[in-house]
Amino acid sequence: MTKAKGKKPQRSGSNVFANFDQQQLKEFKEAFTIIDQYRDGFISEMDLKDMWASLGIIQDDKFCAEMLKVSPGQITFTAFLTFMGEKLADTDTEDVLHNAFACL
């Protein structure tokens, strides 16, 4: 079953992968891989520090530790998808945003 382009993720049980289309999954996997600097399948405090440094921003340990507190356990790709789904649940779809700017 495919989803329409720009469709919001919908909660459907415990399979977080079902909440996104293939393009979204690909983009989230790419983002996760960029953040997972040590390529161990988990986002750690050091991964976050290194990611920020690659963007030219120096963050201290406390800041990165606070970022990790959004997850009750280790941040795997599945946990990352769950977090992103929760954050995107209250956002407008791509079509809504496009139409809003088209009116300008």
Coordinates of C-alpha atoms in Angstrom, one line a residue:
M1 CA 0.0 0.0 0.0
T2 CA 1.5 3.4 -1.0
K3 CA 0.7 6.7 0.5
A4 CA 0.0 9.9 -1.2
K5 CA 3.0 12.3 -1.5
G6 CA 3.2 14.7 1.4
K7 CA 0.7 12.6 3.5
K8 CA 1.2 13.0 7.3
P9 CA 2.3 9.9 9.2
Q10 CA -0.5 8.1 10.9
R11 CA -0.1 5.9 14.0
S12 CA -0.9 2.3 13.1
G13 CA 0.1 0.1 16.0
S14 CA 3.7 -0.8 16.7
N15 CA 5.1 -0.9 13.2
V16 CA 6.6 2.6 12.9
F17 CA 7.9 1.8 9.4
A18 CA 4.3 1.6 8.2
N19 CA 3.8 5.3 9.1
F20 CA 6.1 6.5 6.3
D21 CA 6.4 6.1 2.6
Q22 CA 9.6 4.7 1.0
Q23 CA 11.0 8.1 0.1
Q24 CA 10.6 9.3 3.7
L25 CA 12.2 6.2 5.1
K26 CA 15.1 6.7 2.7
E27 CA 15.6 10.3 3.8
F28 CA 15.3 9.4 7.5
K29 CA 17.9 6.6 7.1
E30 CA 20.2 9.0 5.4
A31 CA 19.8 11.5 8.3
F32 CA 20.3 8.8 10.9
T33 CA 23.5 7.6 9.1
I34 CA 24.8 11.2 9.1
I35 CA 24.2 11.6 12.8
D36 CA 25.5 8.1 13.6
Q37 CA 29.1 9.1 13.2
Y38 CA 30.6 5.9 14.6
R39 CA 28.3 3.7 12.4
D40 CA 27.4 1.4 15.3
G41 CA 23.6 1.7 14.8
F42 CA 23.1 3.9 17.8
I43 CA 23.1 7.7 18.3
S44 CA 25.4 8.5 21.2
E45 CA 26.5 11.7 22.9
M46 CA 29.7 11.6 21.0
D47 CA 27.8 11.1 17.7
L48 CA 25.8 14.2 18.5
K49 CA 29.0 16.2 19.4
D50 CA 30.7 15.1 16.2
M51 CA 27.6 15.9 14.1
W52 CA 27.4 19.4 15.5
A53 CA 31.1 19.9 15.0
S54 CA 30.7 18.9 11.4
L55 CA 28.3 21.7 11.1
G56 CA 30.8 24.1 12.6
I57 CA 29.0 24.3 16.0
I58 CA 30.7 23.3 19.2
Q59 CA 28.3 21.9 21.7
D60 CA 29.2 20.8 25.2
D61 CA 28.5 17.5 26.8
K62 CA 25.5 18.8 28.8
F63 CA 23.7 20.0 25.7
C64 CA 24.2 16.6 23.9
A65 CA 23.2 14.6 27.0
E66 CA 20.0 16.7 27.1
M67 CA 19.2 15.9 23.5
L68 CA 19.5 12.1 24.3
K69 CA 17.0 12.4 27.1
V70 CA 14.1 12.4 24.5
S71 CA 14.5 8.6 24.3
P72 CA 14.1 6.2 27.3
G73 CA 16.8 4.0 25.9
Q74 CA 19.4 3.9 23.2
I75 CA 18.5 5.7 20.0
T76 CA 18.3 3.1 17.2
F77 CA 16.9 3.8 13.8
T78 CA 13.5 2.6 14.9
A79 CA 13.6 4.9 18.0
F80 CA 14.7 7.7 15.6
L81 CA 11.7 7.0 13.3
T82 CA 9.3 7.0 16.3
F83 CA 10.7 10.3 17.5
M84 CA 10.5 11.9 14.0
G85 CA 6.9 10.6 13.6
E86 CA 5.8 12.2 16.8
K87 CA 7.4 15.5 15.8
L88 CA 5.9 15.4 12.4
A89 CA 2.4 14.4 13.6
D90 CA 1.5 18.1 14.2
T91 CA 3.0 19.6 11.1
D92 CA 1.4 20.5 7.8
T93 CA 1.8 18.3 4.8
E94 CA 4.1 19.3 1.9
D95 CA 1.0 20.0 -0.2
V96 CA -0.5 22.3 2.4
L97 CA 2.8 24.3 2.7
H98 CA 3.1 24.5 -1.1
N99 CA -0.4 25.8 -1.5
A100 CA 0.1 28.3 1.2
F101 CA 3.2 29.8 -0.5
A102 CA 1.5 29.6 -3.9
C103 CA -1.1 32.1 -2.6
L104 CA 1.6 34.7 -2.0

